[in-house]
mmCIF file of C-alpha atoms and ligand atoms in Angstrom:
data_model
loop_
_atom_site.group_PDB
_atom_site.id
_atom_site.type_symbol
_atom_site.label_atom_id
_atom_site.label_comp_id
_atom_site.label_asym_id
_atom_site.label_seq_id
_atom_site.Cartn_x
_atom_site.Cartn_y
_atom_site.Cartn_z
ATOM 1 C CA UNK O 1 59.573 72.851 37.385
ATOM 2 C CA UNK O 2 58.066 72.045 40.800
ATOM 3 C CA UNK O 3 55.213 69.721 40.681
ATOM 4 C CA UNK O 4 51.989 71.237 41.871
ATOM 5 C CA UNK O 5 49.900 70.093 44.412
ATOM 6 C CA UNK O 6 46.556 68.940 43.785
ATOM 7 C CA UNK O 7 43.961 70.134 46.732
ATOM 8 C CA UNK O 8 43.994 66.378 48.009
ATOM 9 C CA UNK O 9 47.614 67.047 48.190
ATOM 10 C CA UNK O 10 47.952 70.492 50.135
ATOM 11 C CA UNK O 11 45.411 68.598 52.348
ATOM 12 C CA UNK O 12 47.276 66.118 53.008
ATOM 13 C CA UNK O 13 50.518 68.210 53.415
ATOM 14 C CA UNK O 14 49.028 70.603 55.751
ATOM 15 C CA UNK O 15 47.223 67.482 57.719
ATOM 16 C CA UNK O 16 50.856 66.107 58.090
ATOM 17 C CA UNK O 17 52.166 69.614 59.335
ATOM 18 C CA UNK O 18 50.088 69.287 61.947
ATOM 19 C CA UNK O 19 50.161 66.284 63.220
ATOM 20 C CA UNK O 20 54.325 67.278 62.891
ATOM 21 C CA UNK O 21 53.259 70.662 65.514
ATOM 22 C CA UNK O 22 51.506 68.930 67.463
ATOM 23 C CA UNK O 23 53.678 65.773 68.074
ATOM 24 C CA UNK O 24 56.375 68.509 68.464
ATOM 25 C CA UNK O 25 54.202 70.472 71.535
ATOM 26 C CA UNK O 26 53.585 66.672 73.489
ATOM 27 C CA UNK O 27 57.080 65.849 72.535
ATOM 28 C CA UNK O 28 58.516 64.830 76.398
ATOM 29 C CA UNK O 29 60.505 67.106 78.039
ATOM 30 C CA UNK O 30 62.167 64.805 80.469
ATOM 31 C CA UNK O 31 62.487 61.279 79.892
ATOM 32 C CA UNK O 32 60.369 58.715 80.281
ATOM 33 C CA UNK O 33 60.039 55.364 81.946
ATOM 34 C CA UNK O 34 56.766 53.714 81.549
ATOM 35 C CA UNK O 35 56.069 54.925 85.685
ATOM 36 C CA UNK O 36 52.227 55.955 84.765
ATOM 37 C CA UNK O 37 49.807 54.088 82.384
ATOM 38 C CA UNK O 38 46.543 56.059 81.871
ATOM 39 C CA UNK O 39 42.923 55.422 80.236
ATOM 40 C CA UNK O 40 40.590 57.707 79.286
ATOM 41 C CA UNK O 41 37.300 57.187 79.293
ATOM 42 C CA UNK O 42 35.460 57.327 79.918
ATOM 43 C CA UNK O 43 35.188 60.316 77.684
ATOM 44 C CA UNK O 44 36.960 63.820 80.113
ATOM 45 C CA UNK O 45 38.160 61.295 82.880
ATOM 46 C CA UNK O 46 41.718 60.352 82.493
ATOM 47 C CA UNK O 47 42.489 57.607 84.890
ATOM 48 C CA UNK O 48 46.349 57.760 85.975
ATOM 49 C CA UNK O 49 48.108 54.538 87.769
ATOM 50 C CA UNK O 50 51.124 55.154 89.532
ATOM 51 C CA UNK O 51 53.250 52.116 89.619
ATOM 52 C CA UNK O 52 57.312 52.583 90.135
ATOM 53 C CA UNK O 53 58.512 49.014 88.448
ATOM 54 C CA UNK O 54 62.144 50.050 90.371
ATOM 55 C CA UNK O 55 60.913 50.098 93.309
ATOM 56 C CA UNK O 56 58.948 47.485 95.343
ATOM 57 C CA UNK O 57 57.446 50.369 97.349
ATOM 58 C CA UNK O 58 56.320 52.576 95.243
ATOM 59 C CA UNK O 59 59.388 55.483 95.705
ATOM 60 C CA UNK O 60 58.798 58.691 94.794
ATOM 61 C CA UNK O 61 62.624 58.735 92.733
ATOM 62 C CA UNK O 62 63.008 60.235 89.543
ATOM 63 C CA UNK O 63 61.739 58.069 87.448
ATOM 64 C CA UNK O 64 58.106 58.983 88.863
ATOM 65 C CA UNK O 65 58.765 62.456 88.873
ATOM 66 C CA UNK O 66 59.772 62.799 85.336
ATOM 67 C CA UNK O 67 56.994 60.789 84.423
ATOM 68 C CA UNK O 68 54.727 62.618 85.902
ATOM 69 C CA UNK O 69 56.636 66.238 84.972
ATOM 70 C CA UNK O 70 55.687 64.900 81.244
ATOM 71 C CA UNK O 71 51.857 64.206 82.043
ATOM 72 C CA UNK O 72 51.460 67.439 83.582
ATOM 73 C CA UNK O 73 52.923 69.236 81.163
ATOM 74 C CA UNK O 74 50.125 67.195 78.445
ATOM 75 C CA UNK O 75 47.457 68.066 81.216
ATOM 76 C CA UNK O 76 48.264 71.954 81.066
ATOM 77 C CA UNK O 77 48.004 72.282 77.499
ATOM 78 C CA UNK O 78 44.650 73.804 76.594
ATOM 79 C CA UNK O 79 43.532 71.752 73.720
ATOM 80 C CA UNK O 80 43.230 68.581 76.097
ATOM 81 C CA UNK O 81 39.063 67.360 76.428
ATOM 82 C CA UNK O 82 40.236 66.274 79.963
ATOM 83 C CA UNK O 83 38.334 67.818 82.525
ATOM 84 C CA UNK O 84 38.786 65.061 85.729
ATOM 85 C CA UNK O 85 42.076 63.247 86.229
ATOM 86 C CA UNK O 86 41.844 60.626 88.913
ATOM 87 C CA UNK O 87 45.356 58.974 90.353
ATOM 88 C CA UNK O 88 45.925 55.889 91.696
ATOM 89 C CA UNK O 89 48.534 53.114 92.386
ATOM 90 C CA UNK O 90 49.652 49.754 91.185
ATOM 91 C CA UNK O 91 51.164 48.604 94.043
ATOM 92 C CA UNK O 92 48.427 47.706 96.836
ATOM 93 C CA UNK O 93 50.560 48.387 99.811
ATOM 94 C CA UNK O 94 51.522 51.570 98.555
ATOM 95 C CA UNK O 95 50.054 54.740 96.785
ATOM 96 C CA UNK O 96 53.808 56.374 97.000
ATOM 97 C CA UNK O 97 56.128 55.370 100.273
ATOM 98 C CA UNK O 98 57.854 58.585 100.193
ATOM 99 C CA UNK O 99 61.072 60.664 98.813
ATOM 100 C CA UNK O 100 63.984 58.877 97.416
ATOM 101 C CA UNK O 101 65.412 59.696 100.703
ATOM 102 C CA UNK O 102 69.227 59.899 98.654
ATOM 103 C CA UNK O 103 67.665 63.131 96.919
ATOM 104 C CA UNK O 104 68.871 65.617 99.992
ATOM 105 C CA UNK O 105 72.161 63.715 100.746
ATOM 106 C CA UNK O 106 75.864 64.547 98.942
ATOM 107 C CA UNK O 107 76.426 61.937 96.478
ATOM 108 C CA UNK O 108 72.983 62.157 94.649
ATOM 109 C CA UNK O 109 72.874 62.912 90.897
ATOM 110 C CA UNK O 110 70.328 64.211 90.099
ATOM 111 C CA UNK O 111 68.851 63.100 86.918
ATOM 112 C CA UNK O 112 66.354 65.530 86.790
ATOM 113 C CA UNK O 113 67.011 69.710 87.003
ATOM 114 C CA UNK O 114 67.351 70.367 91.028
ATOM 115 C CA UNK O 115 65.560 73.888 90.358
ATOM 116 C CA UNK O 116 62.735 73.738 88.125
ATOM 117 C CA UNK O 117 63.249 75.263 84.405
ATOM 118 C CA UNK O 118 60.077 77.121 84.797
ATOM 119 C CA UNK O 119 59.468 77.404 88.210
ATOM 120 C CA UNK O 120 62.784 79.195 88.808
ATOM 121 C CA UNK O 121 62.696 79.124 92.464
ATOM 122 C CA UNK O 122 61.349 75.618 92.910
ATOM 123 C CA UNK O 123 62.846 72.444 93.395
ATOM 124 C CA UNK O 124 61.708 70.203 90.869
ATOM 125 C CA UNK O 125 59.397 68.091 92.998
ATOM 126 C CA UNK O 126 58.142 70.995 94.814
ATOM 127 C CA UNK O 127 57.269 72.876 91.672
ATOM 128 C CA UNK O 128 55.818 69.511 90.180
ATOM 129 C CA UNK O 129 53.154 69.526 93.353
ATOM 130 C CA UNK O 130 52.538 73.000 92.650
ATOM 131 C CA UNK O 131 51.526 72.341 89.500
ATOM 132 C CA UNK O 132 49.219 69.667 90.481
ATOM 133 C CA UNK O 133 47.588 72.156 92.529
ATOM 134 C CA UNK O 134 46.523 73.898 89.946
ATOM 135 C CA UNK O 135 45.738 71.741 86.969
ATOM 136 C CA UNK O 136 42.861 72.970 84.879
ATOM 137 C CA UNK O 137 41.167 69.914 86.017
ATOM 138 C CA UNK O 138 39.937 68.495 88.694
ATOM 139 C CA UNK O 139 42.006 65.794 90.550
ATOM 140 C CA UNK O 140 41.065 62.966 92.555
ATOM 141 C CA UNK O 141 42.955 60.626 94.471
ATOM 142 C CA UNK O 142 41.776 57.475 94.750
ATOM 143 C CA UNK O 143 44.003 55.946 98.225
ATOM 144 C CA UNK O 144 44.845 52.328 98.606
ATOM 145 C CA UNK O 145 47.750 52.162 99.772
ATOM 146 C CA UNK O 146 50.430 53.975 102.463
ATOM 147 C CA UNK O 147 51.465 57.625 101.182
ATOM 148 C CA UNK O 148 53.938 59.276 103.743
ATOM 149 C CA UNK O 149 55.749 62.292 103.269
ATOM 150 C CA UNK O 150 55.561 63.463 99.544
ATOM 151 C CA UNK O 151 53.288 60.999 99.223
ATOM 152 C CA UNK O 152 51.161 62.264 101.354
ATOM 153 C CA UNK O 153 51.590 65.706 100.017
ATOM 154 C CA UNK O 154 51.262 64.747 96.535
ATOM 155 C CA UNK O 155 47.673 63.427 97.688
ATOM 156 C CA UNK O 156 47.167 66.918 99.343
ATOM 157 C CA UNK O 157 47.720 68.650 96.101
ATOM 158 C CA UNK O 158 45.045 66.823 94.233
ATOM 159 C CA UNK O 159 41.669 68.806 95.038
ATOM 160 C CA UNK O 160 39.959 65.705 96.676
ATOM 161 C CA UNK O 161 41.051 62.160 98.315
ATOM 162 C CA UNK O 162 39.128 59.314 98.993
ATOM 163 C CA UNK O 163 40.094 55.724 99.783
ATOM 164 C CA UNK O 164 39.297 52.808 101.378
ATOM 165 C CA UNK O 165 39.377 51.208 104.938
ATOM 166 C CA UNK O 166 42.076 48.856 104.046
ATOM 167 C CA UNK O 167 44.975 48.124 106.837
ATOM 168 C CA UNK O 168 47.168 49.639 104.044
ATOM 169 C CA UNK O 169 46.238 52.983 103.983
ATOM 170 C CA UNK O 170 48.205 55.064 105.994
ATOM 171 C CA UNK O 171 49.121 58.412 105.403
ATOM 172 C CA UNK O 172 52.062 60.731 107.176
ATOM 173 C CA UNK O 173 54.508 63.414 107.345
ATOM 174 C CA UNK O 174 57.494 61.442 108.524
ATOM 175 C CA UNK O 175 59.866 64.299 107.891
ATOM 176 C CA UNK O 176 60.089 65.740 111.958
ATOM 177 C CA UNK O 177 61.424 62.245 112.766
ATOM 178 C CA UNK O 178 64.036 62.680 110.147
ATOM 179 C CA UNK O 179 65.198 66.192 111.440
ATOM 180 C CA UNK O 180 63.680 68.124 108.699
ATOM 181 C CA UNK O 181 60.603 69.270 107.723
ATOM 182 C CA UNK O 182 57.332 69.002 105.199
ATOM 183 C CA UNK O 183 59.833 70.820 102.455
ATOM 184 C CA UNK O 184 57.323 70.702 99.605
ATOM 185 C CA UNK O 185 54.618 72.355 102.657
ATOM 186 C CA UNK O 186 52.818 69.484 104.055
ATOM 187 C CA UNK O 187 52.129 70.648 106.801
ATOM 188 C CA UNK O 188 50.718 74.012 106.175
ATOM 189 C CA UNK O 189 48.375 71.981 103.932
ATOM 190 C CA UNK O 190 47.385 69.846 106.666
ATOM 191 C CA UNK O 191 47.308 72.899 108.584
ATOM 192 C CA UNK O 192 44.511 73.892 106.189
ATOM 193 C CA UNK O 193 42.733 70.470 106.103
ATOM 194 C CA UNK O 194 42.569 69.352 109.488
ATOM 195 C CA UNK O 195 43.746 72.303 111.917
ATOM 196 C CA UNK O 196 46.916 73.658 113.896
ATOM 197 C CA UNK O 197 46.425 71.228 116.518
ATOM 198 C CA UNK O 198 46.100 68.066 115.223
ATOM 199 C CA UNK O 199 48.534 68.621 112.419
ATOM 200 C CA UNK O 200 51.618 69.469 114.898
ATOM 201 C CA UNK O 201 50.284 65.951 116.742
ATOM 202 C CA UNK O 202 50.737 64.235 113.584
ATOM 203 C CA UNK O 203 53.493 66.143 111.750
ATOM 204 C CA UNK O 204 55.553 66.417 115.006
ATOM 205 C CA UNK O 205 55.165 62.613 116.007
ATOM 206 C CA UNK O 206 55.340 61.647 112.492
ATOM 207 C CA UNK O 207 52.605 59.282 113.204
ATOM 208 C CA UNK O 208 50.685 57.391 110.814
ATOM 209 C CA UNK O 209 46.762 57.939 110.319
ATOM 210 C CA UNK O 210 43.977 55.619 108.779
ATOM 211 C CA UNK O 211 41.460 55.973 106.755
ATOM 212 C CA UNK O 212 38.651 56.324 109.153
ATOM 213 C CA UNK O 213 40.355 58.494 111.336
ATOM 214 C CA UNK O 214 41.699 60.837 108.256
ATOM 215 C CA UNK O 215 37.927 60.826 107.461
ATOM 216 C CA UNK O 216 37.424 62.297 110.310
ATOM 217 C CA UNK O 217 39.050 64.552 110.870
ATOM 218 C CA UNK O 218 38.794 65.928 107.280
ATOM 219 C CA UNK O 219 42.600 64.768 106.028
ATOM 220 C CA UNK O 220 40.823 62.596 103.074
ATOM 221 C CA UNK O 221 36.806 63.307 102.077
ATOM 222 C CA UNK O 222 35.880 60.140 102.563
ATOM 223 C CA UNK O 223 36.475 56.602 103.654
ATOM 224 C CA UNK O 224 34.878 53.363 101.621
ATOM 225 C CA UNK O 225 34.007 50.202 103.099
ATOM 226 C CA UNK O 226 35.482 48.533 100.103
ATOM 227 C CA UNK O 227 37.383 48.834 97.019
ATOM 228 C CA UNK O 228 34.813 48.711 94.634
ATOM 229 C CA UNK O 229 32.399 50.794 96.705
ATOM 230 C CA UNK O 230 35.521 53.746 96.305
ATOM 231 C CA UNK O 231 35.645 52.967 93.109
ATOM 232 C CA UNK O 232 32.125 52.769 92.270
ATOM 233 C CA UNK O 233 31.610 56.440 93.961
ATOM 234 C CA UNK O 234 34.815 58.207 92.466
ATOM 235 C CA UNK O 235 33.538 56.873 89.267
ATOM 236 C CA UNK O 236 30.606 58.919 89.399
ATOM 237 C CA UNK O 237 31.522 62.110 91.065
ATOM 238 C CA UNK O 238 34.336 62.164 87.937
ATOM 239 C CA UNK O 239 31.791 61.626 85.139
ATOM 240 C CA UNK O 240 29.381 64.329 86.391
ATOM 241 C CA UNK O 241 32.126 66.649 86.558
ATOM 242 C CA UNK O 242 33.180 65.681 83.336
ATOM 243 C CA UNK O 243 30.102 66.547 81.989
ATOM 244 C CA UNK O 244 30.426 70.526 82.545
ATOM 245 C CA UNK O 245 32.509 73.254 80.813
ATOM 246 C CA UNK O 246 36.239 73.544 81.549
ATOM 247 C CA UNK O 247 35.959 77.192 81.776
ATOM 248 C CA UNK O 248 33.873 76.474 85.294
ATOM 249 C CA UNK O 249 36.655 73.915 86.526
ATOM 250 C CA UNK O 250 39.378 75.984 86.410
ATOM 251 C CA UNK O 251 37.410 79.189 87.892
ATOM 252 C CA UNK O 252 36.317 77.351 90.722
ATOM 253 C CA UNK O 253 39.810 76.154 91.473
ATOM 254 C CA UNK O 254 41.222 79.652 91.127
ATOM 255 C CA UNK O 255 39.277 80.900 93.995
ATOM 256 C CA UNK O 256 39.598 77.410 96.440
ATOM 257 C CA UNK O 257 43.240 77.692 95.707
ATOM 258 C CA UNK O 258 43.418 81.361 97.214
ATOM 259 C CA UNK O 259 42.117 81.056 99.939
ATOM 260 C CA UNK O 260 43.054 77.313 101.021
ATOM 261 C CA UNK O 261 46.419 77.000 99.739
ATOM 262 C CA UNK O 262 49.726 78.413 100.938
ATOM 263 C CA UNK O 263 51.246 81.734 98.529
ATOM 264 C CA UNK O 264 54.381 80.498 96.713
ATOM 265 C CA UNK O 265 56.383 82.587 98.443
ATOM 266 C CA UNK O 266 55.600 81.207 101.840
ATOM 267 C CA UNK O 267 55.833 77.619 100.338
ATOM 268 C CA UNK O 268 59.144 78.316 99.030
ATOM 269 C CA UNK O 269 60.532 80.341 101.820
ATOM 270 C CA UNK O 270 58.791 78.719 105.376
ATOM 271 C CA UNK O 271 58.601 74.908 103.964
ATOM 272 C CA UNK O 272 61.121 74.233 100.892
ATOM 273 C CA UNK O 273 64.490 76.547 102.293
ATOM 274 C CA UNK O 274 63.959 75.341 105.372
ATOM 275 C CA UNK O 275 64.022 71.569 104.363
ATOM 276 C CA UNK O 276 66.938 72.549 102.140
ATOM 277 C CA UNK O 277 68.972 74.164 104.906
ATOM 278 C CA UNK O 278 68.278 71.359 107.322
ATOM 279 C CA UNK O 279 69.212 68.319 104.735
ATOM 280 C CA UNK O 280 72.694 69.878 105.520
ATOM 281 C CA UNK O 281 72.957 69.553 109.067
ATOM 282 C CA UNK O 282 74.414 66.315 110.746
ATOM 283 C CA UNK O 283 71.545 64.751 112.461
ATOM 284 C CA UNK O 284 68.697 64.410 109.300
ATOM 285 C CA UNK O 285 71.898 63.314 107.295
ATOM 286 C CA UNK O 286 72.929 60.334 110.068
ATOM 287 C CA UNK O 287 69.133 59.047 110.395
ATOM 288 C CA UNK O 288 68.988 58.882 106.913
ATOM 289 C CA UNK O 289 71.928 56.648 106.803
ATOM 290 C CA UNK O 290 70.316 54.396 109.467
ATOM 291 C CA UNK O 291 66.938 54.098 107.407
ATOM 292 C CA UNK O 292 68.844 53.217 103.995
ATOM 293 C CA UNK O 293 70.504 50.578 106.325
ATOM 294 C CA UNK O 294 67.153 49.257 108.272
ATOM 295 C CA UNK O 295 65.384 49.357 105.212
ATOM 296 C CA UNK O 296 67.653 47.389 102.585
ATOM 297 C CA UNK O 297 67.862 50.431 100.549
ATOM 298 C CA UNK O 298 64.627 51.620 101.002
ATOM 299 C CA UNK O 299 62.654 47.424 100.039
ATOM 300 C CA UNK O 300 59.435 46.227 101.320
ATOM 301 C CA UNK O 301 59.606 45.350 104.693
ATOM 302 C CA UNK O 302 58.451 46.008 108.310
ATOM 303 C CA UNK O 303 59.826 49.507 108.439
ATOM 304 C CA UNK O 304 58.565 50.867 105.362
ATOM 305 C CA UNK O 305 55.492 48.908 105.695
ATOM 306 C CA UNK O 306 55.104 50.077 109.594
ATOM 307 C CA UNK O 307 56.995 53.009 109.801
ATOM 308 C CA UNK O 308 54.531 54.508 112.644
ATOM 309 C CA UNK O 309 54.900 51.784 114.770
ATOM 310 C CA UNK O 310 58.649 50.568 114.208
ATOM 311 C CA UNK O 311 60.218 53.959 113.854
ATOM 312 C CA UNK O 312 61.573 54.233 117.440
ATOM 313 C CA UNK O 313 63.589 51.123 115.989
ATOM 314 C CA UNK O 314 65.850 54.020 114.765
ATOM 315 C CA UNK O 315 66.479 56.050 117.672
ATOM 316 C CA UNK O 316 67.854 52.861 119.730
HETATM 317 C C1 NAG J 401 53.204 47.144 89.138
HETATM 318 O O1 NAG J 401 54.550 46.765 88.900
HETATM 319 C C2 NAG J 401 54.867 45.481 89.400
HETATM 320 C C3 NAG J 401 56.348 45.248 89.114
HETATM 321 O O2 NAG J 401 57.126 46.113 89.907
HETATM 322 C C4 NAG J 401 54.021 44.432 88.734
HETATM 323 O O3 NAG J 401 54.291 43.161 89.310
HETATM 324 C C5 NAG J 401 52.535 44.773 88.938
HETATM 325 O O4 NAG J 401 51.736 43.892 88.206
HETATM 326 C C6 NAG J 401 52.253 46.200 88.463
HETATM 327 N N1 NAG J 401 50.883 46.527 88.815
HETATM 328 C C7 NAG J 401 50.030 47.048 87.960
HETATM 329 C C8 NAG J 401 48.650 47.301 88.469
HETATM 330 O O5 NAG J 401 50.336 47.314 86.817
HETATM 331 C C1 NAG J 402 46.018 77.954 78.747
HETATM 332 O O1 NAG J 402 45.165 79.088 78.887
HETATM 333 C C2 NAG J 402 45.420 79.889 80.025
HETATM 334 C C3 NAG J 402 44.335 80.972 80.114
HETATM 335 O O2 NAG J 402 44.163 81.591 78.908
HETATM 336 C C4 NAG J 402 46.843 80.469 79.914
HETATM 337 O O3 NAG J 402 47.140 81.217 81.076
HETATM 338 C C5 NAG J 402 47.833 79.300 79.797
HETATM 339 O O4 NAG J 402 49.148 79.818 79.604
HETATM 340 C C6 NAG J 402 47.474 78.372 78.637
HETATM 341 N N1 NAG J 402 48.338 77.199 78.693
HETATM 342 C C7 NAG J 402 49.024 76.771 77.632
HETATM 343 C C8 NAG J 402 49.895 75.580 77.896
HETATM 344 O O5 NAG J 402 48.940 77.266 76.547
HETATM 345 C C1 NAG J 403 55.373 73.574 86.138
HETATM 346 O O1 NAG J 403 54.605 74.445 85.332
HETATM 347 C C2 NAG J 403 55.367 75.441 84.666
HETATM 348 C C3 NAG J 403 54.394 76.300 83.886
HETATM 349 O O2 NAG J 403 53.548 76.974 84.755
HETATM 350 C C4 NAG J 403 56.353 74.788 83.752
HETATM 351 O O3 NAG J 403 57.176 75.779 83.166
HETATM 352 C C5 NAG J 403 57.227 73.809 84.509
HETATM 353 O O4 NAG J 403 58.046 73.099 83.605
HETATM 354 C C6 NAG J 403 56.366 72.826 85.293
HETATM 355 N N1 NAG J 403 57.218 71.964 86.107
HETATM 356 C C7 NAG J 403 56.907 70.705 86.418
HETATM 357 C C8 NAG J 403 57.914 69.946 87.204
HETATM 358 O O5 NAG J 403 55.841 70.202 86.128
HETATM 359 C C1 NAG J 404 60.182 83.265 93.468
HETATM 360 O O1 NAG J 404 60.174 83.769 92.124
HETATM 361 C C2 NAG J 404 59.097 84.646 91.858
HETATM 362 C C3 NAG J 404 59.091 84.963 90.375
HETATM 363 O O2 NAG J 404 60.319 84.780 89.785
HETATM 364 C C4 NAG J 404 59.239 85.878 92.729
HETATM 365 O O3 NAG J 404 58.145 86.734 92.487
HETATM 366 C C5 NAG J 404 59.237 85.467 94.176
HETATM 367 O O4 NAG J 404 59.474 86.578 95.002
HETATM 368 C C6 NAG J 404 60.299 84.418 94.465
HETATM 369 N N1 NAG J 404 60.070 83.928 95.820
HETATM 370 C C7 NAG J 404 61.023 83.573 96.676
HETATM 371 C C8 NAG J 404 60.596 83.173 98.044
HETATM 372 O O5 NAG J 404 62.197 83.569 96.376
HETATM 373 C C1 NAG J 405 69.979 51.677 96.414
HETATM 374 O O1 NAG J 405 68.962 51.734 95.455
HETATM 375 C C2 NAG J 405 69.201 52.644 94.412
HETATM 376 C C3 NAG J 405 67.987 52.650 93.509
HETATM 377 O O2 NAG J 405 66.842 52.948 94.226
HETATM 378 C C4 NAG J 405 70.461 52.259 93.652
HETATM 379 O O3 NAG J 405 70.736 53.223 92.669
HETATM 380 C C5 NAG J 405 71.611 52.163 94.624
HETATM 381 O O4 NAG J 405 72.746 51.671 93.950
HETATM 382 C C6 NAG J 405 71.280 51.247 95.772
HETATM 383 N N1 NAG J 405 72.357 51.293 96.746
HETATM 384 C C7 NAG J 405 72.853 50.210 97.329
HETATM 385 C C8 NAG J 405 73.949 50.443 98.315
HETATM 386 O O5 NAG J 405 72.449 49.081 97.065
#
């Protein structure tokens, strides 16, 4: 005969089930590599450090992607009290240096799905910027550091960035000087922040900006004297918003999103095809061999570092 439970034991059973559902929802989808650490508290403000250990620049590859495909996919889920999610970097000189630039070229395997599962249409780093977009929370990031090209446009799809007035931050869309293009829509997101004029300038010259200037001209809020005077201010703008119903958050973010952001449609069709169609043309494919070359495989040093400045390096 089966034993009977006793009420302490169904409660115990059921408590067990589900923990066993919910471990099963969280479960990763992709694998993962130990690329983020995160903190939360305080309590609604998850703090998210980006720090590639395989990279000495902080490289957008895979391993940050499908770290960060598995966070968003925790973020999305409604049952999380997260209502602020702030990102930052590790590594000082950089917040994220840019594309694996191997990712467009024959030869790469791709560890991850090239189209997204979900977003069928999508490649999977475009779709994984589009979802940052729209999080239901509010995202913050918190600059020290150089961000060019995805990097820059993974800052552009939190809602706000703010950093400091350190020689290290510099932000660009390097992709023009490449022969190819903002493919996960840089550019029309500049277009938005900082107008048509100024963003072909920047996007055509692929010229680096600082963090006064991007104040400025509205590419980041704000610029900080210091460190802890960005970190002292983020701090607080994240715990007031933390404070309020997630119900508002998401709202609000709904409307800024359509009316400020690009449609998917023109994202995928004026900004990802067209970086897809270029990657197989001769010229991005032969530059790209010369920066793997000048850069030791993409290491710290003066080119990735100065890319602004030494660039014409390339064209020599
Ligand atoms: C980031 O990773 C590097 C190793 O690549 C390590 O030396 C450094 O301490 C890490 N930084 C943080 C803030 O964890
Ligand atoms: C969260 O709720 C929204 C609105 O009800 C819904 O569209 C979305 O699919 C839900 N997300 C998950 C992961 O359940
Ligand atoms: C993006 O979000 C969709 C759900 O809207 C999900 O199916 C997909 O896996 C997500 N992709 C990434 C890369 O985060
Ligand atoms: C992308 O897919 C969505 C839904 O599957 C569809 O509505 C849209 O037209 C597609 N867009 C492009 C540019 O292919
Ligand atoms: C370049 O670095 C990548 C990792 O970022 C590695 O897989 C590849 O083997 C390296 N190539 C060369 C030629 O060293």
């Amino acid at each position: 005969m089966a034993p009977r439970l006793s009420a302490l034991g169904r409660i115990i059973l059921m408590t067990t089930l589900l923990i066993a559902a919910s471990t099963t929802a969280f479960a990763a989808r992709y694998p993962s590599y130990g690329m983020l650490t995160t903190k939360t508290t305080p309590a609604g403000v998850m703090t998210v450090v980006i720090n590639n250990t395989f990279s000495s620049i902080n490289l957008f590859d895979a391993h940050v992607q499908s770290d960060l495909a598995n966070l968003i996919e925790e973020l999305q889920a409604n049952d999380t009290d997260v209502r602020v999610v702030l990102f930052e970097s590790g590594n000082p000189e950089f917040f994220i240096s840019h594309i694996d630039v191997n990712y467009f070229f024959p030869g790469y395997e791709d560890p991850l799905p090239h189209f997204d599962p979900g977003l069928q249409n999508m490649t999977f780093p475009t779709a994984l910027l589009w979802n940052i977009t729209q999080l239901p929370q509010a995202t913050i990031a918190v600059i020290e550091g150089r961000a060019r090209g995805i990097g820059n446009e993974f800052l552009m799809s939190c809602d706000m960035r703010f950093a400091s007035l350190s020689p290290s931050v510099l932000l660009a869309q390097l992709e023009t000087s490449f022969g190819l293009n903002p493919g996960a829509g840089g550019a029309m997101y500049l277009s938005r922040l900082i107008g048509r004029g100024l963003t072909f300038e920047y996007v055509f010259a692929s010229k680096d900006i600082d963090a006064a200037t991007a104040e400025r001209y509205g590419w980041i809020n704000r610029a900080f004297l210091t460190s802890a005077e960005l970190r002292e201010y983020v701090q607080q703008l994240a715990a007031r918003i933390a404070l309020f119903p997630r119900g508002g958050i998401i709202g609000t973010k709904q409307g800024i999103n359509a009316v400020s952001r690009p449609s998917m449609d023109v994202l995928i069709r004026d900004a990802q095809n067209v970086i897809d169609a270029l990657a197989a043309t001769p010229a991005p494919f032969a530059l790209s061999q010369n920066f793997l070359k000048a850069t030791h495989n993409q290491s710290l040093g003066d080119l990735e570092l100065n890319y602004g400045t030494e660039l014409e390096s390339l064209f020599k």
